Tab-separated table of C-alpha atoms and ligand atoms in Angstrom:
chain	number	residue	atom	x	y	z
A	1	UNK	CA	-62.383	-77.197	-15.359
A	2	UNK	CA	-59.981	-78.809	-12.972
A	3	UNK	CA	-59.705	-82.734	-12.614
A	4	UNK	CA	-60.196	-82.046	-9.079
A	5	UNK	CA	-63.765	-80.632	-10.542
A	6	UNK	CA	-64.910	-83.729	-12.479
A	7	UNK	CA	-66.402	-85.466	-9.570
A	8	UNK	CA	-68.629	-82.511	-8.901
A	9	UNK	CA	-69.423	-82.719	-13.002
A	10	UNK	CA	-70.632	-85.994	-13.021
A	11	UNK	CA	-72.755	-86.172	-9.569
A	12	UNK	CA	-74.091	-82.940	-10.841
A	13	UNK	CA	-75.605	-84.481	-14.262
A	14	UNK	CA	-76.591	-87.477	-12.928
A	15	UNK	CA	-78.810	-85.573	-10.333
A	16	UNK	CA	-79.866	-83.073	-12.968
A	17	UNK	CA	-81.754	-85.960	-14.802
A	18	UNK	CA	-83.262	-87.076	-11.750
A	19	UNK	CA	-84.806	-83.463	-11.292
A	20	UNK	CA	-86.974	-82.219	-10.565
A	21	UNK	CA	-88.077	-84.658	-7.653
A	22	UNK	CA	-90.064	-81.759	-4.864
A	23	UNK	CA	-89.069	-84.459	-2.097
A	24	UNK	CA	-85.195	-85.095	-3.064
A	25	UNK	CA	-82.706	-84.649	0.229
A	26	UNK	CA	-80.715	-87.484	-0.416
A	27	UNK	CA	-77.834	-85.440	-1.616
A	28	UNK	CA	-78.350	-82.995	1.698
A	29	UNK	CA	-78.379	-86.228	3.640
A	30	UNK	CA	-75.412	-87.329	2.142
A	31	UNK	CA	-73.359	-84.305	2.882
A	32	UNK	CA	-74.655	-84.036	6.479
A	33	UNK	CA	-73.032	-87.738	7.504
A	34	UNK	CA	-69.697	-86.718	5.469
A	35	UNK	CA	-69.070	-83.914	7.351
A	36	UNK	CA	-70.326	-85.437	10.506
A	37	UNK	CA	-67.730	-88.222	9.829
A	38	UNK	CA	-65.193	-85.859	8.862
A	39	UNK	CA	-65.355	-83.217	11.532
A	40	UNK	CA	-66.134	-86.032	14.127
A	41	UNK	CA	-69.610	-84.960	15.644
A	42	UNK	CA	-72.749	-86.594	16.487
A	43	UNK	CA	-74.800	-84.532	14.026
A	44	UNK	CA	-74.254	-82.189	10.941
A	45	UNK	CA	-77.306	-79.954	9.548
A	46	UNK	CA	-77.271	-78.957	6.206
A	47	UNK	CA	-78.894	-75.338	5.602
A	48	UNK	CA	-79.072	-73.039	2.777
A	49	UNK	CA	-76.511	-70.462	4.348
A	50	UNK	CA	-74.204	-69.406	6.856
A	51	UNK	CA	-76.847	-66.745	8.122
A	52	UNK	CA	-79.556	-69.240	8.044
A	53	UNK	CA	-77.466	-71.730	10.004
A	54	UNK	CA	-76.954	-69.190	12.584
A	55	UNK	CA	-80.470	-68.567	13.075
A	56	UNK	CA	-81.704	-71.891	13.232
A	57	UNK	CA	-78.724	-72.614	16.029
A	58	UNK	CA	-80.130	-69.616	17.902
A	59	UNK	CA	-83.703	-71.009	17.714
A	60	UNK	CA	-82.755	-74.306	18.586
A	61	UNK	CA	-80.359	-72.932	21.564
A	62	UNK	CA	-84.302	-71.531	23.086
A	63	UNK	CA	-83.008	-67.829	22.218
A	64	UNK	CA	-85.880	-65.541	21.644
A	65	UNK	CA	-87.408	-62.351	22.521
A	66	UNK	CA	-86.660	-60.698	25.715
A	67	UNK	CA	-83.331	-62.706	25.663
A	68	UNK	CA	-79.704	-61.385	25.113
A	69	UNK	CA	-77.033	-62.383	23.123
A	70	UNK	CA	-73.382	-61.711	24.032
A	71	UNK	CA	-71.685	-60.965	20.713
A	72	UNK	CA	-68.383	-59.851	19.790
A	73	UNK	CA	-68.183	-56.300	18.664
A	74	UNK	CA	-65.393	-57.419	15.546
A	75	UNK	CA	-67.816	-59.294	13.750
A	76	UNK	CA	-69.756	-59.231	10.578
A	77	UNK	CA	-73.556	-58.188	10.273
A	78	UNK	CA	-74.141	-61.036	8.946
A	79	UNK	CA	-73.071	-62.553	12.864
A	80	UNK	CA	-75.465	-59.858	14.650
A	81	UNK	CA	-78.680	-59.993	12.100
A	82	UNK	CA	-79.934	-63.665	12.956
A	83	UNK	CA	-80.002	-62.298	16.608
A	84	UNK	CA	-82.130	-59.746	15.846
A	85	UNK	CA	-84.492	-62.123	13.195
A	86	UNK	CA	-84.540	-64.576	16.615
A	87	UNK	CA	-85.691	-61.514	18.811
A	88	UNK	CA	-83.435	-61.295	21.042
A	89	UNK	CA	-81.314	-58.241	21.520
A	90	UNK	CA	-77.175	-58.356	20.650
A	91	UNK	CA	-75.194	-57.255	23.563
A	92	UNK	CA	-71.302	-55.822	22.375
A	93	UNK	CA	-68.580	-57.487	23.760
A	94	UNK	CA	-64.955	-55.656	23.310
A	95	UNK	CA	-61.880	-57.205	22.281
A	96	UNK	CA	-58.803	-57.165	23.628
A	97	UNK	CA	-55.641	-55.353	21.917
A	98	UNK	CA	-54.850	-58.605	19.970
A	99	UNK	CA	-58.606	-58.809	18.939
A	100	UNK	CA	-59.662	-61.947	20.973
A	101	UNK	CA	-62.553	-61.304	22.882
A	102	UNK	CA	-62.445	-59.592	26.324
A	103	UNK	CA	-63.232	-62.214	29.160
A	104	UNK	CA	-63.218	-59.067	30.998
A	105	UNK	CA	-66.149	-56.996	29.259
A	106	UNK	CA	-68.197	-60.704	28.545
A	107	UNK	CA	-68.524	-60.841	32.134
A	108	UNK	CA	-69.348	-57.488	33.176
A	109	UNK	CA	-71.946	-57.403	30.502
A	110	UNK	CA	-73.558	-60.706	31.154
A	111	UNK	CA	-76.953	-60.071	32.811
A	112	UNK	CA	-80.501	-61.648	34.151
A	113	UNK	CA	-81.869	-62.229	30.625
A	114	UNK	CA	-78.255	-63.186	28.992
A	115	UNK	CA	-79.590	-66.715	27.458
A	116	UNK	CA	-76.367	-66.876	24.906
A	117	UNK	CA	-73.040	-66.371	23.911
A	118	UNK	CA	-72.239	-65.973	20.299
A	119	UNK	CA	-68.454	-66.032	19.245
A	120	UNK	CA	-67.242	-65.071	16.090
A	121	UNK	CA	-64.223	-66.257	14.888
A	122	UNK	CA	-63.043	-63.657	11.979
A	123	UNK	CA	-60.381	-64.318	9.953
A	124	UNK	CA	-60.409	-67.637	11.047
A	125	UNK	CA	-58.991	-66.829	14.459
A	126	UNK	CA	-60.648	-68.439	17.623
A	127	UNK	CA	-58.843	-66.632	20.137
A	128	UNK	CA	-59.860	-68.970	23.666
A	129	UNK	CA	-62.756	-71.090	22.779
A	130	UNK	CA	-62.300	-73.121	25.583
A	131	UNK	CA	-62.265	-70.036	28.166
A	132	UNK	CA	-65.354	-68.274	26.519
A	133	UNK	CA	-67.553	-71.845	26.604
A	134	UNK	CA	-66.061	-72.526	30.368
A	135	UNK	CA	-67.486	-69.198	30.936
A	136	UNK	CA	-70.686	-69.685	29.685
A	137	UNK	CA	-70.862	-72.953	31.060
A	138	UNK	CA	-70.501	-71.354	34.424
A	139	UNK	CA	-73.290	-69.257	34.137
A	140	UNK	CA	-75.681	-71.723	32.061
A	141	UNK	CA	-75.609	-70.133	28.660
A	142	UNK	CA	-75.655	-71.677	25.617
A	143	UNK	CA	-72.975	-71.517	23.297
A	144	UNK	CA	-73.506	-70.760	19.332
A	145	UNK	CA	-69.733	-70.160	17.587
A	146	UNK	CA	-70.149	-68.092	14.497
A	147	UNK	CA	-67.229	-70.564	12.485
A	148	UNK	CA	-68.686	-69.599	9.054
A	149	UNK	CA	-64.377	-68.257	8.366
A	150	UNK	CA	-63.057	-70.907	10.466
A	151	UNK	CA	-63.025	-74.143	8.448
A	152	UNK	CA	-60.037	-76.311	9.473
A	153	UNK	CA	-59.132	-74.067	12.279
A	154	UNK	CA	-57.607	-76.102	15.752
A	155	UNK	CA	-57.468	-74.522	18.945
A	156	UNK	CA	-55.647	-77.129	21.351
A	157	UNK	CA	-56.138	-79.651	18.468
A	158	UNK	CA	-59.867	-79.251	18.440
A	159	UNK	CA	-61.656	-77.851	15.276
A	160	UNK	CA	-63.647	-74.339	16.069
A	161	UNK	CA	-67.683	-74.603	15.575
A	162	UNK	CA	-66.957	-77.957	18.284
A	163	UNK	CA	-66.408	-75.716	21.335
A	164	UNK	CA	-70.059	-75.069	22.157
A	165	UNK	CA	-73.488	-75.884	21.709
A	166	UNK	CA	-74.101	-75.352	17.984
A	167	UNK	CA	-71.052	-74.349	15.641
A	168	UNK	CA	-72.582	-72.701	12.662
A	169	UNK	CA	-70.337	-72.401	8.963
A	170	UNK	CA	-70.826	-70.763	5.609
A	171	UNK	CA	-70.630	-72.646	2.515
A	172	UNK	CA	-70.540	-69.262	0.339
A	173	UNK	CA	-68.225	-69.406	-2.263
A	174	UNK	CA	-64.374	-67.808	-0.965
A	175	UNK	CA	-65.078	-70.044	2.223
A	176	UNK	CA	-62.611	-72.846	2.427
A	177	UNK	CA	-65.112	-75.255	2.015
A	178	UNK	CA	-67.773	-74.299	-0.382
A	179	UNK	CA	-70.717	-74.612	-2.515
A	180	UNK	CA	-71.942	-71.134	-4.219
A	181	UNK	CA	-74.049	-70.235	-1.327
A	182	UNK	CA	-74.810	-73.029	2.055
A	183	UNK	CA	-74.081	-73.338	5.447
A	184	UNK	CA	-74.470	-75.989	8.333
A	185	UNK	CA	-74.735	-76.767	11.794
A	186	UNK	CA	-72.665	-78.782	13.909
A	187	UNK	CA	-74.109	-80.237	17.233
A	188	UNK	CA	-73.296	-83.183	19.420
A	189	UNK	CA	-77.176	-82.671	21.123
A	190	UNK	CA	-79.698	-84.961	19.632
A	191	UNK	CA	-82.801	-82.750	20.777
A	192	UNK	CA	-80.811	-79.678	19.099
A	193	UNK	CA	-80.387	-81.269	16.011
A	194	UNK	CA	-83.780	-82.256	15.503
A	195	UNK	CA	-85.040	-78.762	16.638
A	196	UNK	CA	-82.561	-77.281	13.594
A	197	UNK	CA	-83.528	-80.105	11.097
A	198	UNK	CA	-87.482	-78.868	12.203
A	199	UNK	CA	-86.943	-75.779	11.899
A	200	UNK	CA	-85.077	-75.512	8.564
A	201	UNK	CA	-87.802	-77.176	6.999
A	202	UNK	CA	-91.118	-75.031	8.316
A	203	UNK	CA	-91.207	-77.728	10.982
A	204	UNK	CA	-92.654	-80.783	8.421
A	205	UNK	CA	-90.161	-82.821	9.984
A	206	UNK	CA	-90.505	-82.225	13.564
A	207	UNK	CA	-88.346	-83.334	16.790
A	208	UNK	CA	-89.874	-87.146	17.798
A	209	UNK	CA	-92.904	-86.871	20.123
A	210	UNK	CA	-93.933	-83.825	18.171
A	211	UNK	CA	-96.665	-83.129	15.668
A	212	UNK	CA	-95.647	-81.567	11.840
A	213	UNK	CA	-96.588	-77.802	12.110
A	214	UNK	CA	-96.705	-77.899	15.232
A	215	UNK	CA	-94.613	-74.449	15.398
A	216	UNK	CA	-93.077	-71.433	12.860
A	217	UNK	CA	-89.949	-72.424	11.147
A	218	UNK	CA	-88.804	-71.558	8.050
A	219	UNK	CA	-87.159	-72.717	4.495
A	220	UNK	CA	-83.354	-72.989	4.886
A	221	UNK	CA	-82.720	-76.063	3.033
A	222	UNK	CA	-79.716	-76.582	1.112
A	223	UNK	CA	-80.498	-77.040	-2.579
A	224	UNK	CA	-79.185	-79.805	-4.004
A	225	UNK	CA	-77.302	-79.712	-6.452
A	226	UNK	CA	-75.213	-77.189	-4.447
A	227	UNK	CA	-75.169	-80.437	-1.617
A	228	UNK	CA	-73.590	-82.037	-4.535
A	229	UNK	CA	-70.568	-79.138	-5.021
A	230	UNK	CA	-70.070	-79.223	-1.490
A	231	UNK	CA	-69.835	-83.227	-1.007
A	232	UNK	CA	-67.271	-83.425	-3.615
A	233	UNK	CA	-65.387	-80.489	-2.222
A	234	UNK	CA	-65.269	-82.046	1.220
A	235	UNK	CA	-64.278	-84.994	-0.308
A	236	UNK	CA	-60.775	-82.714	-0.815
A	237	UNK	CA	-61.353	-80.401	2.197
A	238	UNK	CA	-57.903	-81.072	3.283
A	239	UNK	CA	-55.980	-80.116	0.286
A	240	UNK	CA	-58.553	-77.060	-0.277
A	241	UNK	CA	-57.355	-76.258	3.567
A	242	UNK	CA	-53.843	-76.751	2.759
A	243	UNK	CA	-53.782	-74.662	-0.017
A	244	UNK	CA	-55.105	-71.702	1.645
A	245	UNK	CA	-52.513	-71.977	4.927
A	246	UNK	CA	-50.192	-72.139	1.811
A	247	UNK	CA	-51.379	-68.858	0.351
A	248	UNK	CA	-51.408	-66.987	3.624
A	249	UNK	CA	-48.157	-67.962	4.635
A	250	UNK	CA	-46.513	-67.343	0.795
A	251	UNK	CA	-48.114	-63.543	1.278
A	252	UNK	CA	-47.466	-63.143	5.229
A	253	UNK	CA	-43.301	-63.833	3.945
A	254	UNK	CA	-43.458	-62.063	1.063
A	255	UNK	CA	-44.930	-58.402	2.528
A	256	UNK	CA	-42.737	-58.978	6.098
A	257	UNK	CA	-40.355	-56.654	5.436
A	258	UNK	CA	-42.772	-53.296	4.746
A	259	UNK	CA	-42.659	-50.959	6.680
A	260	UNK	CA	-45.961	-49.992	8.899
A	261	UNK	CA	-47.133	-53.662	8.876
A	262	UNK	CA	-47.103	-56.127	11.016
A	263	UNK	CA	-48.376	-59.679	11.113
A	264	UNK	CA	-50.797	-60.234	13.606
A	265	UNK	CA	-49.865	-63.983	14.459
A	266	UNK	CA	-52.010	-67.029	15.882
A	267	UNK	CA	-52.330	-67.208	19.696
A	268	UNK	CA	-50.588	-70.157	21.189
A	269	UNK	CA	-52.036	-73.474	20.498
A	270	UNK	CA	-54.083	-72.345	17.856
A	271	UNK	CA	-53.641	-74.129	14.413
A	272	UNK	CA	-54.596	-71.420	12.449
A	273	UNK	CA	-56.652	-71.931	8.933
A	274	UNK	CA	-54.994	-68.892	7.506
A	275	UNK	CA	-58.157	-67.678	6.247
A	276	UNK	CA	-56.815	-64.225	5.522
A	277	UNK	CA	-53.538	-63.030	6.091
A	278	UNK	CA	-53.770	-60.401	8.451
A	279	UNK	CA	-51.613	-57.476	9.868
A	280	UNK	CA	-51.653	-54.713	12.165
A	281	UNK	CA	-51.323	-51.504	10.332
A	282	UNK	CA	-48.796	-48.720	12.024
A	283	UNK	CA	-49.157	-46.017	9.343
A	284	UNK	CA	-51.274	-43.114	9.210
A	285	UNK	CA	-54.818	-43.237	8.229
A	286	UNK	CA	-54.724	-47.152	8.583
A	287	UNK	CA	-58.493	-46.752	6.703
A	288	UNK	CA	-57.254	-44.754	4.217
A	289	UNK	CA	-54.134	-46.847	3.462
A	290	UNK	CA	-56.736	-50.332	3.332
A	291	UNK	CA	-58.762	-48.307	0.906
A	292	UNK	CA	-56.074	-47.145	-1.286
A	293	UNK	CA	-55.431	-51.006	-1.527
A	294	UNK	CA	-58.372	-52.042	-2.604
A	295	UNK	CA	-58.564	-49.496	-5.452
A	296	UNK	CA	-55.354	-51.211	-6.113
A	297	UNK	CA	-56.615	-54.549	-6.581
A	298	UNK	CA	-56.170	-55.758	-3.137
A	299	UNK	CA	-59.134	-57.370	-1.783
A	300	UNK	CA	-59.504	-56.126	2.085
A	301	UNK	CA	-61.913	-56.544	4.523
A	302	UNK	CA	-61.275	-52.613	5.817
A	303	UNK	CA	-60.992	-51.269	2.484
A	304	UNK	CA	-63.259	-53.486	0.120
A	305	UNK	CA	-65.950	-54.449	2.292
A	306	UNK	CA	-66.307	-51.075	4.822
A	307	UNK	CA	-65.576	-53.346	7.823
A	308	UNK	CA	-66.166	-51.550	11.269
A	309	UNK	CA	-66.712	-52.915	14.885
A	310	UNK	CA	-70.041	-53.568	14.296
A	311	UNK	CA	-71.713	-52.141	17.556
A	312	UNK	CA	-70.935	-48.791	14.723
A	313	UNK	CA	-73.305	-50.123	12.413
A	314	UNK	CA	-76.833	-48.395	11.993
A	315	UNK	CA	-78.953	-51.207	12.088
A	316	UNK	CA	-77.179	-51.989	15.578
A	317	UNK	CA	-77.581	-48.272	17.134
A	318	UNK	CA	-80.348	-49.776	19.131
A	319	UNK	CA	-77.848	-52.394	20.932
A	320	UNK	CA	-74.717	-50.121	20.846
A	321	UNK	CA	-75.583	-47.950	24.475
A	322	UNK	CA	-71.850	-47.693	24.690
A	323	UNK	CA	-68.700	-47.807	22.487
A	324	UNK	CA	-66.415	-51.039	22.033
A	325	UNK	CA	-63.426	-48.627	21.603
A	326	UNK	CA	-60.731	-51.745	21.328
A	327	UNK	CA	-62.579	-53.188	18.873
A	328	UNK	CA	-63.098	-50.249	16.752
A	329	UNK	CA	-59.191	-49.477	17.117
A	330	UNK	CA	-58.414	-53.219	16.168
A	331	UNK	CA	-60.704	-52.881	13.049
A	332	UNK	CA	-59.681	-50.012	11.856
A	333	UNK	CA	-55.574	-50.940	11.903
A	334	UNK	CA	-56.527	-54.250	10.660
A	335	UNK	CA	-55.611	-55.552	7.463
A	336	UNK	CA	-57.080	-58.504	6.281
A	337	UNK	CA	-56.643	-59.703	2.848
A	338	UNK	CA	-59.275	-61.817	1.294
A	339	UNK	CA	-58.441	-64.462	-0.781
A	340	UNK	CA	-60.497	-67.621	-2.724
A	341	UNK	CA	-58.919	-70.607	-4.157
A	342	UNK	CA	-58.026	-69.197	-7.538
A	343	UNK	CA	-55.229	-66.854	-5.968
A	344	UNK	CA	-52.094	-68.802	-7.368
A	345	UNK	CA	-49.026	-67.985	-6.779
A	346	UNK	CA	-48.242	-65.412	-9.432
A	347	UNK	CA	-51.155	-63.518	-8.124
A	348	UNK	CA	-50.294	-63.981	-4.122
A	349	UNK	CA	-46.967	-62.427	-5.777
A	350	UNK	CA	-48.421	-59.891	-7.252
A	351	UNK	CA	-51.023	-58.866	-4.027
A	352	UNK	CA	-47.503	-58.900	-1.948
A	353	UNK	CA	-45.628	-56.652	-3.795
A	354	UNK	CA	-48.618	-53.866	-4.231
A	355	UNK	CA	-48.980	-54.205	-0.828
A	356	UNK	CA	-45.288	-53.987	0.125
A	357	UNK	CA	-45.062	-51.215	-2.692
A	358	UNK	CA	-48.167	-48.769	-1.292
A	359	UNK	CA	-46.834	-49.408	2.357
A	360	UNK	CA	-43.768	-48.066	1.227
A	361	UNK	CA	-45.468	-45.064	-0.627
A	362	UNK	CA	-48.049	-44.487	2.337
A	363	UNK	CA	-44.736	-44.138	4.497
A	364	UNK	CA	-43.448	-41.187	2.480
A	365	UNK	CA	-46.608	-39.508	1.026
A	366	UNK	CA	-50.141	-40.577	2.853
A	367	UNK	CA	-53.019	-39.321	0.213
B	1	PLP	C1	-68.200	-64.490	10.032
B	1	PLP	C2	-69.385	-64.732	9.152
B	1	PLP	N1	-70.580	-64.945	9.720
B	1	PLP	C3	-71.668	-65.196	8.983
B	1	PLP	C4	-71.608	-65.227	7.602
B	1	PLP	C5	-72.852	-65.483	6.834
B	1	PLP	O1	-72.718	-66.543	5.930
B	1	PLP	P1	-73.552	-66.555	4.573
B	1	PLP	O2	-72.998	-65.493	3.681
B	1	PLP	O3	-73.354	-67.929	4.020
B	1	PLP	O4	-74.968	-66.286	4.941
B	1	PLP	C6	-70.381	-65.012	6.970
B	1	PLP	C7	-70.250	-65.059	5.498
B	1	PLP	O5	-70.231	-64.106	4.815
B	1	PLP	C8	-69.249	-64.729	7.760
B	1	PLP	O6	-68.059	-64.506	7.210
């Protein structure tokens, strides 16, 4: 227990007598004008996780079946499923060799029932908001940025999740911000925000104009005593923010000189969050190598989590007609090191040098 954590202690007990109260949201409400202050929109939406908040952005954003969704193919499932849950079908975008997606391949993919695009910013990188939301602007889709890794991330001084229509975050614990498990919703549209606020909430609280129950929505509400955890963490989002650059960069220096690695660095103007210190891997077996790591002790997205371009995923096969190649090549030489707020420096010391250590190995005597 942290000083930093008695806030959280003491909002936490003083709601806990309060409970249980079926119609408290006055915690939920509380968090949704802090971070509406703080991130400088018109309206934040508290829901019970990042998936959820990405599938009540979708519904709000009129996506449903028979529509298409442009999605990156170097996301998460977690990016792709609430397409699927909305009805609408995920169409694969490639990346580009630095892993940004492919203006290119958005285009050339974008068809008659295209309603959406859907960016996902992975590691905390945003690659060019502003040209993928020009684009869609253009051609009168709607915009819904996957920013559950980007917390605190600036492209051209503007925070990622603000680019489009809805920005959508994760509250799950190892998030920058976070609460155990949460998510929420950023909009500056007053009919989208009370479209996600209906739907959250199995439409009891519908848009104005509209009756309750008027339509199918669901339960995504933020509990609240995890509201509570994630008010008195954004009430030190920018030293939690800090901290993690301050990781990344302490690891990024301390593994630059092994061999087979290199950093994959921030595009220009982009005020990285330095979610997870990333590389490109030039060894052999780059999966292998990721792997061996985590059976080290290295947390990796590659190695610990099975991260592929996800147009290679199962579930997907359906919406996968052809191969993102790039992005399976920039998946599978990309190491990504996952860290949480407990990694101090000893530890980010101690990650470095295995990493440095089995690059060197790998080098000599790939197993
Ligand atoms: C990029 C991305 N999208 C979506 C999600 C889903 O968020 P949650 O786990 O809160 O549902 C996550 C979190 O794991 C994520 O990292």
């Amino acid at each position: 227990m942290t000083a930093a954590q008695e806030p959280a202690l003491r909002a936490l007990a003083d709601l806990l007598a309060a409970m249980p109260d079926p119609a408290a949201a006055g915690q939920s409400m509380a968090l949704e004008r802090e971070l509406a202050a703080t991130l400088g929109v018109r309206h934040a939406i508290a829901v019970s996780s990042g998936t959820a908040a990405l599938h009540t952005a979708l519904v709000a954003a009129g996506v449903g079946p028979g529509d298409e969704v442009l999605v990156p193919a170097v996301s998460v499932v977690m990016s792709v499923a609430p397409i699927v849950y909305a009805g609408a079908r995920p169409v694969f975008v490639d990346c580009t060799d630095s892993g940004d997606i492919d203006l290119r391949d958005l285009a050339a993919k974008c068809g008659p029932r295209t309603r959406a695009v859907l960016p996902v910013y992975l590691w905390g990188r945003g690659g060019d908001p502003a040209a993928v939301t020009a684009f869609a602007r253009q051609r009168g889709l709607r915009v819904v940025e996957d920013a559950c890794q980007a917390h605190a991330t600036l492209s051209g001084g503007k925070p990622l999740g603000t680019f489009g229509d809805l920005g959508c975050f994760s509250l799950k614990d190892g998030k920058i911000l976070w609460s155990g498990e949460g998510g929420y919703i950023l909009t500056g549209d007053d009919e989208l925000a009370a479209t996600c606020r209906a739907y959250r909430s199995h439409w009891t609280t519908p848009p104005p104009g509209q009756p309750p129950l008027a339509r199918l929505g669901n339960n995504y509400r933020l509990a609240e005593p995890l509201a509570v955890i994630a008010c008195a963490n954004l009430a030190r989002f920018g030293d939690l923010a800090r901290q993690r650059h301050a990781q990344a960069t302490r690891m990024l220096a301390a593994v630059a000189a092994a061999p087979g690695l290199t950093e994959v660095v921030a595009r220009a103007g982009e005020a990285w969050n330095g979610y997870s210190p990333l590389w490109r891997v030039n060894l052999p077996d780059p999966r292998g190598f990721c792997r061996r790591l985590a059976d080290c002790g290295v947390p990796n997205s590659v190695g610990s989590f099975g991260l592929v371009s996800c147009d290679q995923r199962p579930m997907f096969a359906p919406f996968s007609p052809a191969p993102c190649r790039t992005a399976a090549h920039v998946v599978d030489t990309t190491l990504g090191v996952v860290l949480t707020a407990h990694d101090d420096d000893a530890r980010i010391s101690r990650l470095a040098q295995i990493i440095a250590e089995e690059a060197r190995r790998w080098t000599r005597d790939p197993d």
